[in-house]
Amino acid sequence: MMSNTRALKPAWLIAIALLFPVMGFAAAETTAVRVELSLRHDRPGAKINRELYGQFAEHLGRGIYEGIWVGEDSKIPNTRGFRNDVLAALKELRIPVIRWPGGCFADEYHWRDGIGPRSARPVRVNTNWGSVEENNAFGTHEYFDLVEMLGAQAYIAGNLGTGSPHEMAEWLEYITSDSHSTLAELRRKNGRDKPWKIAYWGVGNESWGCGGNMRPEHYADLYRNYTSFLKTPNDNHPQFVASGGYNDLTVWTEVLAKNIPSNIDGISHHYYTIPTSVWEKKGSATGFPEEEWISTLEGALKMDGYIQANRKILEKRDPDNKVKLYVDEWGTWYDPAPGVREGSLYQENTLRDALVAAINFTIFHKHADRVRMANIAQTVNVLQAMILTDGAKMVRTPTYYAFKMHLPFQDATFLPVEIKKSARYMLGGHEVPSAMVTAALGRDGKIHIALTNLDPNKAAAVAVDLQGYAATVARGLILTADRMDAANTFDRPDNVKPRPVEYKIGPAGLHVDLPPKSFVVLSLESKTGDIR
């Protein structure tokens, strides 16, 4: 496939043209569009909660089995059954939270199936995802082993659909009790003396669909019933998350915020980005035309409107901002690749997916005062995964690197950026901004700026007015590739990987050239004093 990039002027020439236009180096001489930004470090916003970079691992396809868990007897190097290569890669992302066991799987999962000797655990049928056999080798103990090894927090989705308040309450007691109750002693018998820490507890999942096909009013009553019995020690009480709506649906947020007066810390919302408007024919993960490039990015931008609509309801019903919005399922979803087993949801991951991630992070940062958590679907081998595996082989995806490049934004303070001049990228009735930007003051005292060029054909010459912030050091990385569908394969694992980016800092501010279809993160500091 031929590259769809165009020849660019050297970065230093563009920078000179921006700083010294009187010399005749006009921007029109290049294919770059001009983007002018103003960083408002004098108007710090909300904390960007690190849980916005959360993960989601469901019993689906090869996400858990073969992806994360191979068992102690596997020839693939492992630690207590967990793949060493996958563990090492995930540790680099400093994953804040992992949602488990689903998804749709959660509302048919009975926790007692996944404890005790693995040889004695029952085999069930995963009716949601291909009717494959589920041997329950990965259960409660294995899940908490994973989150502890990764230094993450636990987020469990409890079974509301086919379970009972009694079953859910007993699972929570098994996890958190420090007493000598029968359930606590059973946990000790199964190898865990001390209780585990549980940060978040979801009461059901997608209760409007696979979680029970309920009306929001009925779910609200069930939620109140179930949470009445979910009791823990005072120092180990999770935040309770109600199952909310999806896409542009706001009725769930409206009904739940109105009818659940207590025992609620958050409402979930789900949105998946697809290239088309037809769910049954979503489009391909690779080999797609440019029109599906722009339609996918346009679809990702809808997240902003969906969050706006739901937070408007919450601000009316909850003006004190006690109930947060959790986007605990998001990401791209394409048609299955030829030869891939139906229901496994394995798909290739390309540069397009990395830019979708960058778009979503920019949106999440903007709403960080209300959006506390987001969980991409999913961690390994499923949908927009961080990692793909094939037997003993493993590869980090472009999305993995988008997450890694955003590490400085975890628990940083949002800084607004005013866009003074930009352009639009348009094709076939679709339209998106050429460039997107988000910025934050990190815990390290540095200013971090993330810039995304969504146009696959034109470079963007970006000038950032730092508003008096005397930046003397800038370090940065860029993620880009020649093709729109460039991917990291098992034969070419470093095809799409961050590399140093060129920039220039001068009296006029910061200047950086963004090649077509690229993502850049810059970290700035000042030796004359920062803005902490």
Coordinates of C-alpha atoms in Angstrom, one line a residue, residues 65-527:
Y65 CA -7.1 -17.2 28.9
E66 CA -4.1 -17.1 26.7
G67 CA -3.9 -13.3 27.0
I68 CA -3.3 -12.7 30.7
W69 CA -3.5 -16.2 32.2
V70 CA -1.8 -19.4 30.8
G71 CA -1.6 -21.4 34.0
E72 CA 1.5 -22.6 36.0
D73 CA 2.1 -25.6 33.7
S74 CA 2.4 -23.5 30.5
K75 CA 5.6 -23.5 28.5
I76 CA 5.1 -19.8 28.2
P77 CA 7.2 -18.1 31.0
N78 CA 4.8 -17.2 33.7
T79 CA 4.5 -16.2 37.4
R80 CA 1.8 -18.2 39.2
G81 CA 0.1 -18.7 35.8
F82 CA 0.3 -15.1 34.6
R83 CA 2.3 -14.4 31.5
N84 CA 5.6 -12.7 32.4
D85 CA 5.7 -10.7 29.1
V86 CA 2.2 -9.4 29.5
L87 CA 2.7 -8.5 33.2
A88 CA 5.9 -6.6 32.4
A89 CA 4.3 -4.6 29.6
L90 CA 1.2 -3.8 31.7
K91 CA 3.4 -2.6 34.6
E92 CA 4.9 0.0 32.4
L93 CA 1.4 1.6 32.0
R94 CA 1.0 2.0 35.7
I95 CA -2.6 0.8 35.4
P96 CA -4.8 2.4 38.0
V97 CA -7.8 0.1 38.0
I98 CA -9.0 -3.0 36.3
R99 CA -12.7 -3.8 35.9
W100 CA -13.6 -7.5 36.0
P101 CA -15.2 -10.1 35.3
G102 CA -17.4 -8.3 32.7
G103 CA -19.2 -7.0 30.8
C104 CA -22.1 -9.2 29.8
F105 CA -20.2 -12.1 31.4
A106 CA -20.7 -10.6 34.9
D107 CA -24.4 -11.1 35.1
E108 CA -24.1 -14.8 34.5
Y109 CA -21.0 -15.2 36.7
H110 CA -21.3 -17.0 40.1
W111 CA -18.3 -16.2 42.2
R112 CA -18.2 -19.6 44.0
D113 CA -17.4 -21.2 40.7
G114 CA -14.0 -19.5 40.7
I115 CA -12.7 -20.4 44.2
G116 CA -11.0 -23.4 45.7
P117 CA -8.8 -26.0 43.9
R118 CA -8.9 -25.4 40.1
S119 CA -9.3 -29.1 39.4
A120 CA -12.6 -29.0 41.4
R121 CA -14.0 -25.9 39.8
P122 CA -17.1 -26.4 37.6
V123 CA -17.1 -25.9 33.9
R124 CA -19.7 -23.6 32.6
V125 CA -20.8 -22.3 29.2
N126 CA -20.1 -18.7 28.3
T127 CA -23.4 -18.0 26.6
N128 CA -22.6 -14.4 25.8
W129 CA -19.4 -14.9 23.9
G130 CA -19.4 -17.9 21.5
S131 CA -20.8 -20.5 23.9
V132 CA -17.3 -21.6 24.7
E133 CA -16.4 -23.6 27.8
E134 CA -15.4 -21.6 30.9
N135 CA -13.3 -23.7 33.3
N136 CA -13.2 -21.0 36.0
A137 CA -9.4 -21.3 36.4
F138 CA -9.3 -17.6 36.7
G139 CA -11.4 -16.5 39.6
T140 CA -11.5 -14.2 42.6
H141 CA -8.0 -15.1 44.0
E142 CA -6.4 -14.9 40.6
Y143 CA -8.0 -11.5 39.9
F144 CA -6.8 -10.0 43.1
D145 CA -3.4 -11.5 42.5
L146 CA -3.3 -9.7 39.2
V147 CA -4.3 -6.3 40.5
E148 CA -1.9 -6.5 43.4
M149 CA 1.0 -7.5 41.1
L150 CA 0.2 -4.5 38.9
G151 CA -0.4 -2.1 41.7
A152 CA -3.9 -1.4 40.4
Q153 CA -7.2 -1.0 42.2
A154 CA -10.0 -3.5 42.1
Y155 CA -13.3 -2.8 40.3
I156 CA -15.7 -5.8 40.4
A157 CA -19.0 -5.9 38.5
G158 CA -21.4 -7.9 40.6
N159 CA -24.0 -10.3 39.2
L160 CA -27.4 -8.6 39.4
G161 CA -28.9 -10.3 36.4
T162 CA -28.9 -14.0 37.5
G163 CA -27.7 -13.6 41.0
S164 CA -29.3 -12.4 44.2
P165 CA -28.7 -9.9 47.0
H166 CA -27.6 -12.8 49.2
E167 CA -25.0 -14.0 46.6
M168 CA -23.6 -10.5 46.0
A169 CA -23.4 -9.8 49.7
E170 CA -21.6 -13.0 50.4
W171 CA -19.0 -12.3 47.7
L172 CA -18.3 -8.9 49.2
E173 CA -17.9 -10.5 52.7
Y174 CA -15.6 -13.2 51.3
I175 CA -13.4 -10.4 49.9
T176 CA -13.4 -7.9 52.7
S177 CA -14.1 -9.5 56.0
D178 CA -11.4 -9.6 58.7
S179 CA -13.5 -11.6 61.1
H180 CA -13.7 -15.3 61.7
S181 CA -16.9 -15.8 59.9
T182 CA -17.5 -18.9 57.8
L183 CA -16.9 -17.0 54.6
A184 CA -13.7 -15.3 55.9
E185 CA -12.4 -18.7 57.1
L186 CA -13.2 -20.1 53.6
R187 CA -11.1 -17.4 52.0
R188 CA -8.2 -18.3 54.4
K189 CA -8.7 -22.0 53.6
N190 CA -8.3 -21.1 49.9
G191 CA -5.0 -19.4 50.5
R192 CA -5.7 -15.7 51.4
D193 CA -5.4 -14.7 55.1
K194 CA -5.9 -10.9 55.0
P195 CA -8.9 -9.3 53.2
W196 CA -8.4 -7.7 49.9
K197 CA -8.9 -4.1 49.2
I198 CA -11.8 -3.3 46.9
A199 CA -12.1 0.2 45.5
Y200 CA -15.2 0.0 43.3
W201 CA -18.2 -2.3 43.1
G202 CA -20.6 -2.3 40.1
V203 CA -24.1 -3.4 40.8
G204 CA -24.8 -5.2 37.5
N205 CA -23.8 -4.3 34.0
E206 CA -25.7 -3.0 31.0
S207 CA -29.0 -3.7 32.8
W208 CA -30.8 -2.2 29.8
G209 CA -29.5 -5.1 27.6
C210 CA -27.5 -8.3 28.3
G211 CA -27.7 -7.6 32.1
G212 CA -31.5 -8.2 32.2
N213 CA -33.3 -6.1 29.6
M214 CA -34.7 -3.9 32.4
R215 CA -36.4 -0.5 32.5
P216 CA -34.4 2.1 34.5
E217 CA -37.2 2.4 37.1
H218 CA -37.0 -1.4 37.8
Y219 CA -33.2 -1.4 37.9
A220 CA -33.3 1.6 40.3
D221 CA -35.5 -0.4 42.7
L222 CA -33.2 -3.5 42.4
Y223 CA -30.2 -1.3 43.0
R224 CA -31.6 0.1 46.2
N225 CA -32.5 -3.5 47.3
Y226 CA -29.1 -5.0 46.6
T227 CA -27.0 -2.2 48.1
S228 CA -29.0 -2.4 51.3
F229 CA -27.2 -5.7 52.0
L230 CA -23.7 -4.8 50.7
K231 CA -21.8 -4.3 53.9
T232 CA -18.1 -4.2 54.6
P233 CA -15.7 -3.1 57.4
N234 CA -15.6 0.7 57.6
D235 CA -12.0 0.9 56.3
N236 CA -12.7 -1.3 53.3
H237 CA -15.9 0.1 51.7
P238 CA -16.0 0.3 47.9
Q239 CA -17.6 3.0 45.9
F240 CA -20.9 1.7 44.5
V241 CA -21.4 2.1 40.8
A242 CA -24.9 1.9 39.2
S243 CA -25.4 0.5 35.7
G244 CA -26.2 3.5 33.5
G245 CA -27.0 4.1 29.8
Y246 CA -25.1 4.1 26.5
N247 CA -24.5 6.3 23.5
D248 CA -26.8 9.3 23.5
L249 CA -29.2 7.7 26.0
T250 CA -29.7 9.9 29.1
V251 CA -32.9 8.4 30.6
W252 CA -30.9 6.1 32.8
T253 CA -28.9 8.9 34.3
E254 CA -32.1 10.9 34.9
V255 CA -34.0 8.0 36.5
L256 CA -31.2 6.7 38.6
A257 CA -30.2 10.2 39.9
K258 CA -33.8 10.9 40.8
N259 CA -34.7 7.5 42.4
I260 CA -31.6 6.4 44.2
P261 CA -31.0 8.8 47.1
S262 CA -28.1 7.0 48.8
N263 CA -25.5 4.3 48.5
I264 CA -24.5 5.6 45.0
D265 CA -21.1 7.0 44.1
G266 CA -21.2 6.8 40.4
I267 CA -23.3 6.0 37.3
S268 CA -21.7 4.1 34.4
H269 CA -22.0 5.0 30.7
H270 CA -20.9 3.0 27.7
Y271 CA -19.9 4.1 24.2
Y272 CA -18.1 2.2 21.4
T273 CA -16.8 4.0 18.3
I274 CA -17.5 2.4 15.0
P275 CA -16.7 3.7 11.5
T276 CA -20.2 3.3 10.1
S277 CA -23.8 4.0 11.3
V278 CA -24.8 0.3 11.0
W279 CA -23.9 -1.9 14.0
E280 CA -24.2 -5.1 11.9
K281 CA -21.7 -3.7 9.4
K282 CA -19.2 -1.7 11.4
G283 CA -16.2 -1.7 9.1
S284 CA -12.8 -3.2 9.0
A285 CA -10.0 -2.7 11.5
T286 CA -7.4 -2.6 8.6
G287 CA -7.5 -1.8 4.9
F288 CA -10.1 0.9 5.3
P289 CA -10.6 3.9 3.0
E290 CA -9.9 7.4 4.2
E291 CA -13.7 8.0 4.6
E292 CA -13.7 5.4 7.3
W293 CA -10.7 7.1 8.9
I294 CA -12.5 10.4 9.3
S295 CA -15.9 8.8 10.2
T296 CA -14.2 6.8 13.0
L297 CA -12.6 10.0 14.4
E298 CA -15.8 11.9 14.0
G299 CA -17.6 9.1 15.9
A300 CA -15.0 9.2 18.7
L301 CA -15.7 13.0 19.1
K302 CA -19.4 12.2 19.9
M303 CA -18.1 11.1 23.4
D304 CA -18.0 14.8 24.3
G305 CA -21.7 15.4 23.6
Y306 CA -22.8 12.3 25.4
I307 CA -20.8 13.2 28.5
Q308 CA -22.2 16.8 28.3
A309 CA -25.8 15.6 28.1
N310 CA -25.4 13.2 31.1
R311 CA -23.5 15.6 33.3
K312 CA -26.1 18.3 32.6
I313 CA -28.6 16.0 34.3
L314 CA -26.3 15.2 37.2
E315 CA -25.5 18.9 37.8
K316 CA -29.3 19.4 38.1
R317 CA -29.9 16.4 40.3
D318 CA -26.6 16.4 42.2
P319 CA -25.3 20.0 42.3
D320 CA -22.7 19.0 45.0
N321 CA -21.0 16.7 42.6
K322 CA -21.2 13.6 44.8
V323 CA -22.3 11.2 42.0
K324 CA -19.6 10.8 39.3
L325 CA -19.9 9.6 35.8
Y326 CA -17.9 6.4 35.0
V327 CA -17.3 5.7 31.3
D328 CA -16.3 2.1 32.2
E329 CA -16.6 0.7 28.6
W330 CA -15.2 2.6 25.6
G331 CA -13.1 2.0 22.6
T332 CA -13.3 1.0 18.9
W333 CA -15.3 -2.0 17.7
Y334 CA -14.9 -3.4 14.1
D335 CA -16.2 -6.3 12.2
P336 CA -14.5 -9.7 12.9
A337 CA -11.4 -10.3 10.7
P338 CA -11.7 -13.3 8.3
G339 CA -10.9 -16.5 10.1
V340 CA -11.4 -15.1 13.6
R341 CA -13.8 -17.1 15.8
E342 CA -17.2 -15.4 16.2
G343 CA -17.6 -13.9 19.6
S344 CA -13.9 -13.6 20.4
L345 CA -13.8 -9.9 19.4
Y346 CA -10.2 -10.1 18.4
Q347 CA -9.2 -7.2 16.1
E348 CA -6.1 -5.6 14.7
N349 CA -5.1 -2.3 16.3
T350 CA -3.7 0.5 14.2
L351 CA -2.6 4.1 14.3
R352 CA -6.2 5.1 13.9
D353 CA -7.0 3.4 17.2
A354 CA -4.2 5.4 19.0
L355 CA -5.7 8.6 17.7
V356 CA -9.1 7.5 18.9
A357 CA -7.6 7.0 22.4
A358 CA -6.0 10.5 22.2
I359 CA -9.4 12.0 21.3
N360 CA -11.1 10.3 24.2
F361 CA -8.4 11.4 26.7
T362 CA -8.7 15.0 25.6
I363 CA -12.5 14.8 26.2
F364 CA -12.1 13.0 29.6
H365 CA -9.7 15.7 30.8
K366 CA -12.1 18.4 29.9
H367 CA -14.8 16.8 32.1
A368 CA -12.5 15.6 34.8
D369 CA -14.5 17.3 37.5
R370 CA -17.4 14.9 36.9
V371 CA -15.9 12.0 35.0
R372 CA -13.9 10.1 37.6
M373 CA -13.1 6.8 35.8
A374 CA -12.9 5.4 32.3
N375 CA -12.1 1.8 31.3
I376 CA -11.0 0.9 27.8
A377 CA -12.3 -2.3 26.3
Q378 CA -10.2 -4.3 26.6
T379 CA -6.7 -5.0 28.0
V380 CA -5.5 -8.0 26.0
N381 CA -6.7 -9.6 22.7
V382 CA -10.2 -8.1 22.8
L383 CA -11.4 -5.0 20.8
Q384 CA -9.1 -2.0 21.3
A385 CA -6.5 -3.9 23.2
M386 CA -3.2 -2.7 24.7
I387 CA -1.6 -6.0 23.9
L388 CA -2.0 -8.8 21.4
T389 CA -0.7 -12.4 21.8
D390 CA -0.2 -15.4 19.6
G391 CA 1.0 -18.4 21.5
A392 CA 4.3 -17.3 23.1
K393 CA 4.4 -14.1 21.0
M394 CA 3.3 -10.7 22.3
V395 CA 3.1 -7.3 20.7
R396 CA 2.3 -3.8 22.1
T397 CA -0.3 -2.0 20.1
P398 CA -0.4 1.6 19.0
T399 CA -3.1 2.2 21.6
Y400 CA -0.6 0.8 24.3
Y401 CA 1.8 3.6 23.3
A402 CA -1.0 6.2 23.4
F403 CA -1.7 5.2 27.0
K404 CA 2.0 5.2 27.9
M405 CA 2.6 8.6 26.4
H406 CA -0.3 9.9 28.6
L407 CA 1.3 8.7 31.9
P408 CA 2.3 12.3 32.9
F409 CA -1.4 13.2 32.9
Q410 CA -2.3 10.8 35.7
D411 CA -3.5 12.8 38.7
A412 CA -2.3 16.0 37.0
T413 CA -4.3 19.3 37.2
F414 CA -6.2 20.2 34.1
L415 CA -5.1 23.4 32.3
P416 CA -7.4 25.0 29.7
V417 CA -6.1 25.8 26.3
E418 CA -7.7 28.4 24.1
I419 CA -7.6 27.6 20.4
K420 CA -7.1 31.0 18.6
K421 CA -6.7 29.7 15.1
S422 CA -7.2 26.2 13.6
A423 CA -8.7 24.4 10.6
R424 CA -11.2 21.7 9.8
Y425 CA -10.5 18.4 8.1
M426 CA -13.5 17.4 5.9
L427 CA -14.2 14.5 3.6
G428 CA -17.4 12.9 2.2
G429 CA -19.8 14.8 4.5
H430 CA -17.7 14.2 7.6
E431 CA -15.9 16.9 9.5
V432 CA -13.5 17.0 12.4
P433 CA -11.0 19.6 13.8
S434 CA -7.6 19.3 12.2
A435 CA -5.9 19.4 15.6
M436 CA -6.9 18.7 19.2
V437 CA -5.0 19.7 22.4
T438 CA -5.1 19.1 26.1
A439 CA -2.7 20.3 28.8
A440 CA -2.1 19.7 32.5
L441 CA 0.2 20.6 35.4
G442 CA 1.8 17.3 36.4
R443 CA 2.6 16.2 39.9
D444 CA 6.2 16.7 38.8
G445 CA 5.7 20.4 38.5
K446 CA 6.0 20.3 34.7
I447 CA 3.4 21.4 32.1
H448 CA 2.4 18.5 29.8
I449 CA 0.8 19.2 26.5
A450 CA -0.8 16.6 24.2
L451 CA -1.4 17.5 20.6
T452 CA -3.2 15.4 18.0
N453 CA -3.3 16.0 14.2
L454 CA -6.3 14.2 12.9
D455 CA -5.7 15.1 9.2
P456 CA -4.0 12.2 7.4
N457 CA -2.8 14.4 4.6
K458 CA -1.7 17.7 6.0
A459 CA 0.8 18.7 8.6
A460 CA -0.1 21.2 11.3
A461 CA 2.3 23.9 12.3
V462 CA 1.4 24.6 15.9
A463 CA 2.3 27.7 17.8
V464 CA 1.6 27.7 21.6
D465 CA 1.5 31.0 23.5
L466 CA 2.7 30.0 27.0
Q467 CA 1.2 33.2 28.6
G468 CA 4.4 34.2 30.3
Y469 CA 5.5 30.7 31.4
A470 CA 9.2 30.8 30.8
A471 CA 9.7 27.3 29.5
T472 CA 13.4 26.5 29.2
V473 CA 13.3 22.7 28.8
A474 CA 11.0 20.7 26.6
R475 CA 11.0 17.0 26.0
G476 CA 8.6 15.1 23.8
L477 CA 7.6 12.1 21.9
I478 CA 5.6 11.6 18.7
L479 CA 3.5 8.7 17.5
T480 CA 2.9 8.5 13.8
A481 CA 3.3 6.3 10.7
D482 CA 3.2 6.3 7.0
R483 CA -0.1 4.5 6.6
M484 CA -3.5 5.2 8.2
D485 CA -3.8 1.5 9.1
A486 CA -0.2 1.0 10.2
A487 CA 0.0 -1.6 13.0
N488 CA 2.5 -3.5 15.1
T489 CA 2.6 -7.1 14.0
F490 CA 4.3 -10.1 15.5
D491 CA 6.9 -9.8 12.7
R492 CA 7.3 -6.0 13.0
P493 CA 6.5 -5.2 16.6
D494 CA 8.1 -1.7 16.5
N495 CA 6.4 -0.5 13.4
V496 CA 4.4 2.2 15.3
K497 CA 6.3 3.3 18.3
P498 CA 7.0 6.7 19.9
R499 CA 10.2 8.6 18.9
P500 CA 11.6 12.0 19.9
V501 CA 9.9 15.0 18.4
E502 CA 11.4 18.2 17.2
Y503 CA 10.3 21.5 18.7
K504 CA 11.4 25.1 19.2
I505 CA 11.0 27.3 22.2
G506 CA 11.6 31.0 21.8
P507 CA 10.2 34.4 22.9
A508 CA 7.1 33.8 20.8
G509 CA 6.4 30.5 22.7
L510 CA 6.5 26.9 21.8
H511 CA 6.4 25.7 18.2
V512 CA 6.1 22.2 17.0
D513 CA 5.3 20.6 13.6
L514 CA 2.8 17.8 13.7
P515 CA 3.1 15.5 10.7
P516 CA -0.2 14.2 9.3
K517 CA -2.1 11.7 11.5
S518 CA 0.2 12.1 14.5
F519 CA 0.1 12.4 18.2
V520 CA 2.6 14.3 20.3
V521 CA 3.2 14.8 24.1
L522 CA 5.5 17.6 25.2
S523 CA 6.7 18.1 28.8
L524 CA 7.8 21.6 29.7
E525 CA 9.5 23.0 32.8
S526 CA 11.0 26.3 33.8
K527 CA 14.2 26.9 35.8

